[in-house]
Tab-separated table of C-alpha atoms in Angstrom:
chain	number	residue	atom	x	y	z
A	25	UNK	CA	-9.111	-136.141	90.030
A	26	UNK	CA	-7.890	-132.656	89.270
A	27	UNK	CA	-6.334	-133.967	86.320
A	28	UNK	CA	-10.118	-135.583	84.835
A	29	UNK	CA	-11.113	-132.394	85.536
A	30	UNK	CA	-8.876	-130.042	83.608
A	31	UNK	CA	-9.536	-132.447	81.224
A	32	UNK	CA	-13.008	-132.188	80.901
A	33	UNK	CA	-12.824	-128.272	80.781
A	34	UNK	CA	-10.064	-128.614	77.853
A	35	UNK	CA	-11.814	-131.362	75.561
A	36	UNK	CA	-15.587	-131.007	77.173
A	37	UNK	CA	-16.445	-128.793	74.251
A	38	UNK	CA	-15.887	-131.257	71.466
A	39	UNK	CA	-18.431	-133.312	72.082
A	40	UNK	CA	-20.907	-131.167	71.980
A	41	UNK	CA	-19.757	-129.578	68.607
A	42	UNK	CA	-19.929	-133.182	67.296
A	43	UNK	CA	-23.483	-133.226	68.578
A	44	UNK	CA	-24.620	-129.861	66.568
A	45	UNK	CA	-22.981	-130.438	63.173
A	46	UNK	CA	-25.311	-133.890	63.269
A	47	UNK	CA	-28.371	-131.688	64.483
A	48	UNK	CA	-28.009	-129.395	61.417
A	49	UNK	CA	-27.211	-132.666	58.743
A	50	UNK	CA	-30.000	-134.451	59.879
A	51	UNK	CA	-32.381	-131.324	59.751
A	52	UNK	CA	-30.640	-130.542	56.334
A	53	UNK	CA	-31.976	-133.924	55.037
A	54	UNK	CA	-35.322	-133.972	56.879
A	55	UNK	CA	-36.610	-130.282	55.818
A	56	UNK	CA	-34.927	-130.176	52.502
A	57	UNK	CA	-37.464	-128.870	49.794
A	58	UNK	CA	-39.836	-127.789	52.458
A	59	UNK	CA	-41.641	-124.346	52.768
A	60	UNK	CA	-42.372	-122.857	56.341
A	61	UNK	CA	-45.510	-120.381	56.874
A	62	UNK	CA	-44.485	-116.926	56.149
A	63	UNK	CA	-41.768	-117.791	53.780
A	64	UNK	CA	-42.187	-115.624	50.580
A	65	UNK	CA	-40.880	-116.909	46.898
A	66	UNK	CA	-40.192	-113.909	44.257
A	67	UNK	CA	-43.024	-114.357	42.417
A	68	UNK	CA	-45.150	-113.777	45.724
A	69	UNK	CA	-43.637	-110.965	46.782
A	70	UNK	CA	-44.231	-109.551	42.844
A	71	UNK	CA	-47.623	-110.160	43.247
A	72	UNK	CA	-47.722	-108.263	46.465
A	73	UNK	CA	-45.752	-105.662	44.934
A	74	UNK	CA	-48.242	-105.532	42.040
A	75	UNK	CA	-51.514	-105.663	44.879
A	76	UNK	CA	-50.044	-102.504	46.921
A	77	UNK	CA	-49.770	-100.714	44.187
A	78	UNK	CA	-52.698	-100.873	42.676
A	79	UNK	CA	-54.266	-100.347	46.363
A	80	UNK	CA	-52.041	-97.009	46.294
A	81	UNK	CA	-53.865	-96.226	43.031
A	82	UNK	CA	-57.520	-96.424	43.859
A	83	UNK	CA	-56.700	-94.285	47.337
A	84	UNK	CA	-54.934	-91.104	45.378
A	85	UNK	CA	-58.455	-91.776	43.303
A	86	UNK	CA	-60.548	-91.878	45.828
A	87	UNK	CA	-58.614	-89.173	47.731
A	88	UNK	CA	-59.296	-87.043	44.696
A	89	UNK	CA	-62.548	-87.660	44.433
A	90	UNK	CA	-63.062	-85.977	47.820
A	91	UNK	CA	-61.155	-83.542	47.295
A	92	UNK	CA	-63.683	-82.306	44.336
A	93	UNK	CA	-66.395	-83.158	46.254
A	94	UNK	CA	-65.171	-80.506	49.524
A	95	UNK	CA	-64.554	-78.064	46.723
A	96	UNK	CA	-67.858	-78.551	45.332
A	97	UNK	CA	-69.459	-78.482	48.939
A	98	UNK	CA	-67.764	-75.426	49.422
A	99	UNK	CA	-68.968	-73.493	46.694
A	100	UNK	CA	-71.953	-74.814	47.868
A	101	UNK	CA	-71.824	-73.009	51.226
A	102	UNK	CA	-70.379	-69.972	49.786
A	103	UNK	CA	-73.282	-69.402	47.165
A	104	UNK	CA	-75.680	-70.139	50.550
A	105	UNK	CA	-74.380	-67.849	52.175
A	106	UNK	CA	-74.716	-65.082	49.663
A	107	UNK	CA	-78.239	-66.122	49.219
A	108	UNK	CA	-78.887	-65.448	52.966
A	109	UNK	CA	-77.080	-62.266	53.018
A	110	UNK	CA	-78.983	-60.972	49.547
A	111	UNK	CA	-82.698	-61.913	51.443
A	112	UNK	CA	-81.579	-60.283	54.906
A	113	UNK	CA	-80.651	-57.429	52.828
A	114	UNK	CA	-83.856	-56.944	51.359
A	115	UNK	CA	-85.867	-57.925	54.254
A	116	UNK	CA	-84.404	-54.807	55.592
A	117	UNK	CA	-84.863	-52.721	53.209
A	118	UNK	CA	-88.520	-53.320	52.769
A	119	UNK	CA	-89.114	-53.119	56.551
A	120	UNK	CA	-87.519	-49.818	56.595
A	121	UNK	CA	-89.763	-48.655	53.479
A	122	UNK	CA	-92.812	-50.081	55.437
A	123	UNK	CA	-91.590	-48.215	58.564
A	124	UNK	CA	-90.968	-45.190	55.779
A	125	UNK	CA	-94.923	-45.840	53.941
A	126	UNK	CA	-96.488	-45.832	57.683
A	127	UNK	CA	-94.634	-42.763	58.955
A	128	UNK	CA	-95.634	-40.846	55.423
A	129	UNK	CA	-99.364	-41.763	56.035
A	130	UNK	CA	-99.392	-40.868	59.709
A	131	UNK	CA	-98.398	-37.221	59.100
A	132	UNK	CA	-100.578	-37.269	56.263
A	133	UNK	CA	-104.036	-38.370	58.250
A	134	UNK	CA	-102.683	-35.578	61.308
A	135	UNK	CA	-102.404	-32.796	58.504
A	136	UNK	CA	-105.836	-34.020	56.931
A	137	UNK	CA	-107.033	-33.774	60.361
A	138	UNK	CA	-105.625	-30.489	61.321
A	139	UNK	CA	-107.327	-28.834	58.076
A	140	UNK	CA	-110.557	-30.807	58.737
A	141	UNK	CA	-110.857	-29.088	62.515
A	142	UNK	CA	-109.849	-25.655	61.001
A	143	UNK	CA	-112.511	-25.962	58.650
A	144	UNK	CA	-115.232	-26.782	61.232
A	145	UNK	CA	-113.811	-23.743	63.026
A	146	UNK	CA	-114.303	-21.739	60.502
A	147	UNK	CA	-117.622	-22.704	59.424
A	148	UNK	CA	-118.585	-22.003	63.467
A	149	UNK	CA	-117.366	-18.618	63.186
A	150	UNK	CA	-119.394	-18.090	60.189
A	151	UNK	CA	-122.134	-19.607	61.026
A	152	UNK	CA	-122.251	-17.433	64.583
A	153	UNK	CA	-121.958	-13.963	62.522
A	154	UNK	CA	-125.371	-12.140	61.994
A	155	UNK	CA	-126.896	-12.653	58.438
A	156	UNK	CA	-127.609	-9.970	56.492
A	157	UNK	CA	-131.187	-8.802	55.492
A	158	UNK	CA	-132.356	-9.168	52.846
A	159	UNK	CA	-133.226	-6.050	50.860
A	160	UNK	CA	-136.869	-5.104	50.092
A	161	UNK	CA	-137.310	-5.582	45.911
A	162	UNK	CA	-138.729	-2.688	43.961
A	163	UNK	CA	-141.738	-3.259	42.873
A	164	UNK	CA	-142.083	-2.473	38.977
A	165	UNK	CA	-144.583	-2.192	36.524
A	166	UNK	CA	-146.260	-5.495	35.355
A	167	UNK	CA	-145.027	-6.132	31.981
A	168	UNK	CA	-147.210	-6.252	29.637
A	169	UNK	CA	-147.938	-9.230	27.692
A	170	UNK	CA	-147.179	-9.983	24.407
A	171	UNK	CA	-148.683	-12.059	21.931
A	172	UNK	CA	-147.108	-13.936	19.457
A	173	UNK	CA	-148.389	-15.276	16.303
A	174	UNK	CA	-148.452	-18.964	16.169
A	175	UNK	CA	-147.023	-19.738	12.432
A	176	UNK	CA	-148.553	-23.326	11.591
A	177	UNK	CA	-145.333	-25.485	10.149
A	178	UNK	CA	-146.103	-27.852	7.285
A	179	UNK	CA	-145.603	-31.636	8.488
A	180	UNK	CA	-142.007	-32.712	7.361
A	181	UNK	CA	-142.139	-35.323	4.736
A	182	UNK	CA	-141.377	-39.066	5.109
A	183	UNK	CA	-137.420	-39.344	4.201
A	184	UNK	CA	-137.780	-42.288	1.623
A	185	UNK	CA	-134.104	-42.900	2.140
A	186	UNK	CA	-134.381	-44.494	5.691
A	187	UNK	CA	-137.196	-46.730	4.369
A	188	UNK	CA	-136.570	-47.709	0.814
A	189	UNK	CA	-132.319	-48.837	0.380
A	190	UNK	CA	-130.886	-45.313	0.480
A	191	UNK	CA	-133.536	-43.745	-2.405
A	192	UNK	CA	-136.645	-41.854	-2.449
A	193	UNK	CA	-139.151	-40.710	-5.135
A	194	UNK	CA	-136.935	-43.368	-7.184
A	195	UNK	CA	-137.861	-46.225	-4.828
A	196	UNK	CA	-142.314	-45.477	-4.660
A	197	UNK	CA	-141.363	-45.394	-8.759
A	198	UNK	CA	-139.904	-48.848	-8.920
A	199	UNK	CA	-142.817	-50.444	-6.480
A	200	UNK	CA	-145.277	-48.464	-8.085
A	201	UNK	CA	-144.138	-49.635	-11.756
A	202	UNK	CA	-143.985	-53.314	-10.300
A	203	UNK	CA	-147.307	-52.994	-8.869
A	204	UNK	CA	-148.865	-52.071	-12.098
A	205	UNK	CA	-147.847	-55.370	-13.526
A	206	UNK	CA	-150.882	-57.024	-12.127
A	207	UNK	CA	-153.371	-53.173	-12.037
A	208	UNK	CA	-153.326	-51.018	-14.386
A	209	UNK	CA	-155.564	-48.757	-12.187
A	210	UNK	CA	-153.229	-48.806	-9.183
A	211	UNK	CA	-152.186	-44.907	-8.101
A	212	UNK	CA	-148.730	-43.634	-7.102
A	213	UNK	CA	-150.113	-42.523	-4.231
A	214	UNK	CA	-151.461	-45.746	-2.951
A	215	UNK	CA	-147.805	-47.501	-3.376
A	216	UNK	CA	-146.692	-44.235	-1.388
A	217	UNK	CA	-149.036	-45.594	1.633
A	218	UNK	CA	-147.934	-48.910	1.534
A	219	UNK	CA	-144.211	-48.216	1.450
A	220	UNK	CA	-144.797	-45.884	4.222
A	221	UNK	CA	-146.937	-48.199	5.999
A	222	UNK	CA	-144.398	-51.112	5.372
A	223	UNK	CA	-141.251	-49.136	6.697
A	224	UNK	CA	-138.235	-49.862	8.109
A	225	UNK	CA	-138.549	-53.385	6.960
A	226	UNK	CA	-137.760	-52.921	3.220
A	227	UNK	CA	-134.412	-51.458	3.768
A	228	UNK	CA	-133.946	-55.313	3.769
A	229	UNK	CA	-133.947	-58.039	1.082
A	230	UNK	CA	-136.263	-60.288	2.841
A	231	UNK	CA	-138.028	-57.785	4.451
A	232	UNK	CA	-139.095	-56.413	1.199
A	233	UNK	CA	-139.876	-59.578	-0.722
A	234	UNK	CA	-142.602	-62.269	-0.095
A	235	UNK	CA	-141.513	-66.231	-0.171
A	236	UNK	CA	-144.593	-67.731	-0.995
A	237	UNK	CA	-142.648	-71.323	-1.012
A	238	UNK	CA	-142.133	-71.068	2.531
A	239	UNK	CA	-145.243	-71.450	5.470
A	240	UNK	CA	-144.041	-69.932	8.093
A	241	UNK	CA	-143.978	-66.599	5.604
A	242	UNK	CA	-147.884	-67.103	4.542
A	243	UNK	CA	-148.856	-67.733	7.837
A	244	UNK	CA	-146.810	-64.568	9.284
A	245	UNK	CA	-149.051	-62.326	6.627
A	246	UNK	CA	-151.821	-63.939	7.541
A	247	UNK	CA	-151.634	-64.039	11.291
A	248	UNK	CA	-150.375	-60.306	11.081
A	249	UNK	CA	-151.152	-57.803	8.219
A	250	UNK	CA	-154.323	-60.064	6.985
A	251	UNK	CA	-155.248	-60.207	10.499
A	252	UNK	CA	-154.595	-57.379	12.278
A	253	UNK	CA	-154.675	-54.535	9.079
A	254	UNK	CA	-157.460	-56.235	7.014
A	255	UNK	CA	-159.948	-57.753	9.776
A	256	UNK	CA	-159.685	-60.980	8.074
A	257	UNK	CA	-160.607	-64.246	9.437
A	258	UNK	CA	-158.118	-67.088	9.536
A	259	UNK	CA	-159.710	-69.120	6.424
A	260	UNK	CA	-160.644	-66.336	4.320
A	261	UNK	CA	-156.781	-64.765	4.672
A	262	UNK	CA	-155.437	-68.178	3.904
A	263	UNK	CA	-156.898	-68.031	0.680
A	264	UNK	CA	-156.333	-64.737	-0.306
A	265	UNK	CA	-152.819	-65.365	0.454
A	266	UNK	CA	-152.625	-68.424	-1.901
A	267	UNK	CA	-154.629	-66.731	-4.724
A	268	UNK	CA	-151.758	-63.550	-4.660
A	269	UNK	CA	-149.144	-66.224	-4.701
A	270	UNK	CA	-150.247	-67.987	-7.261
A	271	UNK	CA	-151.446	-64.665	-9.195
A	272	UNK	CA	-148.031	-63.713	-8.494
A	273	UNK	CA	-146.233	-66.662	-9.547
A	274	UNK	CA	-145.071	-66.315	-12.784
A	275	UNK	CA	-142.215	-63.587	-10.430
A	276	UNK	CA	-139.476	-65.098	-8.468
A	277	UNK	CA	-138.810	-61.875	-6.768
A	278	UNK	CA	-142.139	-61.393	-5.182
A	279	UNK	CA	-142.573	-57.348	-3.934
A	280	UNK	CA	-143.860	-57.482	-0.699
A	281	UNK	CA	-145.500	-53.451	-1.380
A	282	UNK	CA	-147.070	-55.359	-4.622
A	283	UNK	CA	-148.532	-58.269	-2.539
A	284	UNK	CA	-149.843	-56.051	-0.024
A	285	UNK	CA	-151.817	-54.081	-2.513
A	286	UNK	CA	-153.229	-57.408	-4.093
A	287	UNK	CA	-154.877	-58.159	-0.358
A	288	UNK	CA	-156.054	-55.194	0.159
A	289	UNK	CA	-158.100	-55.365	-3.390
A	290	UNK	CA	-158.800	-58.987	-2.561
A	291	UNK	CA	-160.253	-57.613	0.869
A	292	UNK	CA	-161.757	-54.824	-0.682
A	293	UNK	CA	-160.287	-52.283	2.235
A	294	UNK	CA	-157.443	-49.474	2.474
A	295	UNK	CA	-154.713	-49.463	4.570
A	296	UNK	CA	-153.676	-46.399	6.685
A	297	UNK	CA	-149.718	-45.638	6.977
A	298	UNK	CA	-148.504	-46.294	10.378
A	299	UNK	CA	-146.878	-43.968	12.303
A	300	UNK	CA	-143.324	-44.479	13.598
A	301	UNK	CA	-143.525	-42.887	17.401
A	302	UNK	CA	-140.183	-42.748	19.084
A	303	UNK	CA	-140.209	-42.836	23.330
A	304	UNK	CA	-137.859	-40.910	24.618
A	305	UNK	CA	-136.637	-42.382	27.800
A	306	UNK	CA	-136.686	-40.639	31.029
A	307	UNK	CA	-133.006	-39.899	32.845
A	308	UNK	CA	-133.181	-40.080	36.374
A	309	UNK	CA	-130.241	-38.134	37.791
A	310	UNK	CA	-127.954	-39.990	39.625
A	311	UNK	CA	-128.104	-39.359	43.040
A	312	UNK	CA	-124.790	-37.495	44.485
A	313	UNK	CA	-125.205	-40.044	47.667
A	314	UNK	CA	-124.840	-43.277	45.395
A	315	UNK	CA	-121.361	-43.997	46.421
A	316	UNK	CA	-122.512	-44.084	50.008
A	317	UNK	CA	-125.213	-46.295	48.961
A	318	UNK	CA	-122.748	-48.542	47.565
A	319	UNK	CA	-120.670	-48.397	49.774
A	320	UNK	CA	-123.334	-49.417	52.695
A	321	UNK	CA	-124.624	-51.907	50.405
A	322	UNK	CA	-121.314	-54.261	50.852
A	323	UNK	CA	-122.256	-54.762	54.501
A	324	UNK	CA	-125.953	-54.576	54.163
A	325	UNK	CA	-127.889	-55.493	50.973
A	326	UNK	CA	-131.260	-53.957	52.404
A	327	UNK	CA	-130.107	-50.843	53.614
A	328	UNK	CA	-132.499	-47.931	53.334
A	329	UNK	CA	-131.067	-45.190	50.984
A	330	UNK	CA	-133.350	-42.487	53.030
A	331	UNK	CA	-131.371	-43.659	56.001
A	332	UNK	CA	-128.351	-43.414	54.299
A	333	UNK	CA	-129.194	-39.942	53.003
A	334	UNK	CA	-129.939	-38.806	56.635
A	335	UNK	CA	-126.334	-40.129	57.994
A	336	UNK	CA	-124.810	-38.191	55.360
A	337	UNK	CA	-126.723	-35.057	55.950
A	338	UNK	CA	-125.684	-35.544	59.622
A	339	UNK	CA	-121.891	-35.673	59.050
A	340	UNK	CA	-122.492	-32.485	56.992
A	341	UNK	CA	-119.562	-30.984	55.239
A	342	UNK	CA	-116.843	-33.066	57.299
A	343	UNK	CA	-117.414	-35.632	54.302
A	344	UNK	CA	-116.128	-33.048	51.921
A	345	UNK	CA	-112.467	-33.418	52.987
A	346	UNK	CA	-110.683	-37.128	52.998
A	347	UNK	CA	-109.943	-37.061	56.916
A	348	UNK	CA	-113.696	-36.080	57.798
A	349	UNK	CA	-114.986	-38.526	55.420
A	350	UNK	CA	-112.389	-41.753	57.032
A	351	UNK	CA	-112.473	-43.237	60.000
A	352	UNK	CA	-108.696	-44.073	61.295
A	353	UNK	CA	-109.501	-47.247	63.315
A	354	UNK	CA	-104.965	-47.418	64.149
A	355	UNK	CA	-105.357	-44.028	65.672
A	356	UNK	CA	-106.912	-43.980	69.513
A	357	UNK	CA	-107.898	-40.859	69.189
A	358	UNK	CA	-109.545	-41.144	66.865
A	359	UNK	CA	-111.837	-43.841	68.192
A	360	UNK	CA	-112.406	-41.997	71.392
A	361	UNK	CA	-113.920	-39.018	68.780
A	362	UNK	CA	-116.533	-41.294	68.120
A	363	UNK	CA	-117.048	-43.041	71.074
A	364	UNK	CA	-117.269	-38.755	72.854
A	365	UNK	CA	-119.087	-37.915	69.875
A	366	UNK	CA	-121.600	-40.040	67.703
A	367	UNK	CA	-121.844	-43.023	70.478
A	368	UNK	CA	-122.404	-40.600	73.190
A	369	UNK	CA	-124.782	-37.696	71.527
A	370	UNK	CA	-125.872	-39.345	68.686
A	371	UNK	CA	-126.811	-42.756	70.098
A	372	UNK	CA	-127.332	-42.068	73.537
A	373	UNK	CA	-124.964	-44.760	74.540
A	374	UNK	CA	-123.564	-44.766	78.273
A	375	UNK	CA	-121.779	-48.076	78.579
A	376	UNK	CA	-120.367	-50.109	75.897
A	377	UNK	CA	-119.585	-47.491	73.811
A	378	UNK	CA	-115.581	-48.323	73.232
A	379	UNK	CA	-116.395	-52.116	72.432
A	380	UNK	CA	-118.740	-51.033	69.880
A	381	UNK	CA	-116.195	-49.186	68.161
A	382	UNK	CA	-113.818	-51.536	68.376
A	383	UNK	CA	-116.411	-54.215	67.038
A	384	UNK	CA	-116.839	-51.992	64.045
A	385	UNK	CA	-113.534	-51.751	63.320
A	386	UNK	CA	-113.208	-55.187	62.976
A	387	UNK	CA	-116.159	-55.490	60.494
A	388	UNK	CA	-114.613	-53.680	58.860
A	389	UNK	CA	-110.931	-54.516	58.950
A	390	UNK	CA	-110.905	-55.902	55.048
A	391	UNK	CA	-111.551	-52.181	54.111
A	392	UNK	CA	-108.314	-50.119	54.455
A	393	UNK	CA	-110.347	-46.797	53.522
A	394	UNK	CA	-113.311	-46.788	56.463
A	395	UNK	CA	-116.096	-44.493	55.180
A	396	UNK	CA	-117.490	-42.817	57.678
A	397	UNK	CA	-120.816	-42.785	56.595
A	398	UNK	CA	-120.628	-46.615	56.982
A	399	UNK	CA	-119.009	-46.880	60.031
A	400	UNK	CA	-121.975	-44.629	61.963
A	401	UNK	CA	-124.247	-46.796	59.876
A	402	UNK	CA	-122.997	-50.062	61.138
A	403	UNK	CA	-123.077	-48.669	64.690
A	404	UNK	CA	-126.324	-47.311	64.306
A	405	UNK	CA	-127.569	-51.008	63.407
A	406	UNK	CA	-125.529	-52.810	66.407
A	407	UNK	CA	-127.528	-50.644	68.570
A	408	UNK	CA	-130.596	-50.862	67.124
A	409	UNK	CA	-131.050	-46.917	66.574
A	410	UNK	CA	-131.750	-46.510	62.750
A	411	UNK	CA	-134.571	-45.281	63.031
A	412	UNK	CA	-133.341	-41.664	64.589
A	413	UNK	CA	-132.194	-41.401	60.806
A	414	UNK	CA	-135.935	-41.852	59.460
């Protein structure tokens, strides 16, 4: 027994040797030729080789694109940022020049009003100081009066050169000399008349020629100097109109002083020279309260300027200087003046009288410079109490 066994732990190996050198033949012979999953040939792994790199490529790509991008985005911010800085900065600076504009007009209204109450003083004191009297005028001798001759002056003479083109005695000559054409007997003088009587209207072409061609020309002469010069009826002027044209026919340039003189021979009548009568138009002074009116006119069309005119006489010389003639609606002091003052003595007003202020002020809120005038205006109409200003 002991010898099987030391045996079997001597040669007990072989057989199982045997056993795996005919495990690894016959799997030789069966998987011969035969690829496993996972198993990789060289021209795989090239092609992997050749993927991964390309996928290396398009990241350092990409990665630079992004990088560009941040720098760009940064930029960006950085120019933002200035921006914001640059309109902080100036919203500063105009908010202190605001602050700088408001503290310059402040002291400017207090010293307008400090002048305005030292003039008022003043005026008080001189007002309250006895007047002087006058002194008595010496009576003198009446003077005696003197006559003076009254020296008759000759009429001045008709200056041809307004009438006839720029020339005078030359001009009657040429319509005189035309007239004669068709009468011998026709004087100077009578051309004289009708050029006179004719006027302004020859210093024109067609005012001083007659277009016998055209109707609405006849029927002017006849409607007008037949008419109203001559006292001739509508048919008779009609034809004496068409026998001058057609006496006057043979002429292109028709003188209207020549066809004029040929009616009034037709008619048998003279003409008298008109007389040119210049109106000289009346200037009415402007009145020294038409800025108040205007100004009282933007808030009420039909205000009465005798009204007005009162008001201003009531504020009196106060309106002469620019704080007496404003109203300061940001100061509170100012509105409890008026409410003291015009509400209280002027209007009578016991309750109410601070809202009505106030409601003015916001009338007039659009208008930066508050004329006083207005303002007691406008209050005087809220109330009702114009008519202690008629």
């Amino acid at each position: 027994m002991e010898n099987i066994i030391s045996y079997i732990t001597c040669f007990g190996w072989v057989p199982l040797m045997l056993f795996g050198v005919l495990g690894l033949g016959l799997g030789f012979l069966l998987f011969r030729g035969k690829k496993q999953a996972g198993d990789l040939s060289l021209e795989d792994e090239g092609q992997l080789r050749a993927e991964s790199d390309r996928l290396r490529e398009r990241i350092n790509e990409l990665e630079s694109h992004v990088g560009s991008r941040d720098s760009e985005i940064g930029d960006l911010k950085a120019k933002l940022a200035a921006s914001a800085a640059t309109l902080a900065a100036g919203a500063a600076v105009a908010k202190v020049a605001d602050k700088d504009d408001d503290d310059d007009t402040y002291a400017l209204e207090w010293r307008n009003r400090y002048l305005a109450a030292r003039v008022k003083y003043l005026e008080g004191r001189i007002t309250e100081a006895p007047k002087e009297k006058p002194k008595a005028k010496k009576k003198t001798a009446p003077k005696k009066k003197v006559v003076k001759k009254v020296v008759k002056k000759a009429a001045p003479k008709v200056n041809m050169s307004i009438i006839a083109r720029g020339r005078d005695q030359e001009a009657v000559d040429a319509y005189w000399a035309n007239a004669r054409k068709y009468d011998k007997t026709v004087s100077r003088k009578r051309i004289e008349e009708l050029v006179k009587y004719c006027g302004i209207s020859l210093s024109s072409r067609d005012g001083s020629l007659v277009a016998c061609s055209q109707a609405h020309e006849r029927n002017t002469i006849v409607k007008g100097y037949c008419a109203k010069k001559l006292s001739m009826n509508n048919e008779t002027a009609k034809v004496a109109v068409e026998s001058v044209c057609e006496k006057m026919k043979g002429e292109r340039n028709k003188s209207r002083v020549t066809f004029y003189h040929l009616l009034d021979k037709a008619a048998g009548k003279k003409i008298v020279a008109k007389k040119i009568v210049t109106k000289k138009k009346k200037v009415t002074p402007k009145s020294p309260n038409a800025k108040y009116y205007d100004m009282v006119h933007k808030y009420d069309a039909r205000a009465s300027k005798s009204v007005i005119d009162n008001i201003v006489k009531y504020c009196g010389i106060s309106l002469r200087t620019r704080d007496g003639s404003l109203v300061a609606c940001s100061d509170e002091k100012e509105r409890q003046t008026i409410v003291n003052g015009f509400a209280t003595k002027k209007l009578g007003m016991k309750n109410g009288r601070t809202e009505l202020v106030e409601t003015i002020c916001k009338d007039m809120k659009a208008t930066r410079m508050k004329n006083r005038v207005t303002f007691y205006y406008l209050m005087s109409k809220k109330q009702g109490k114009l008519g202690l200003f008629k």
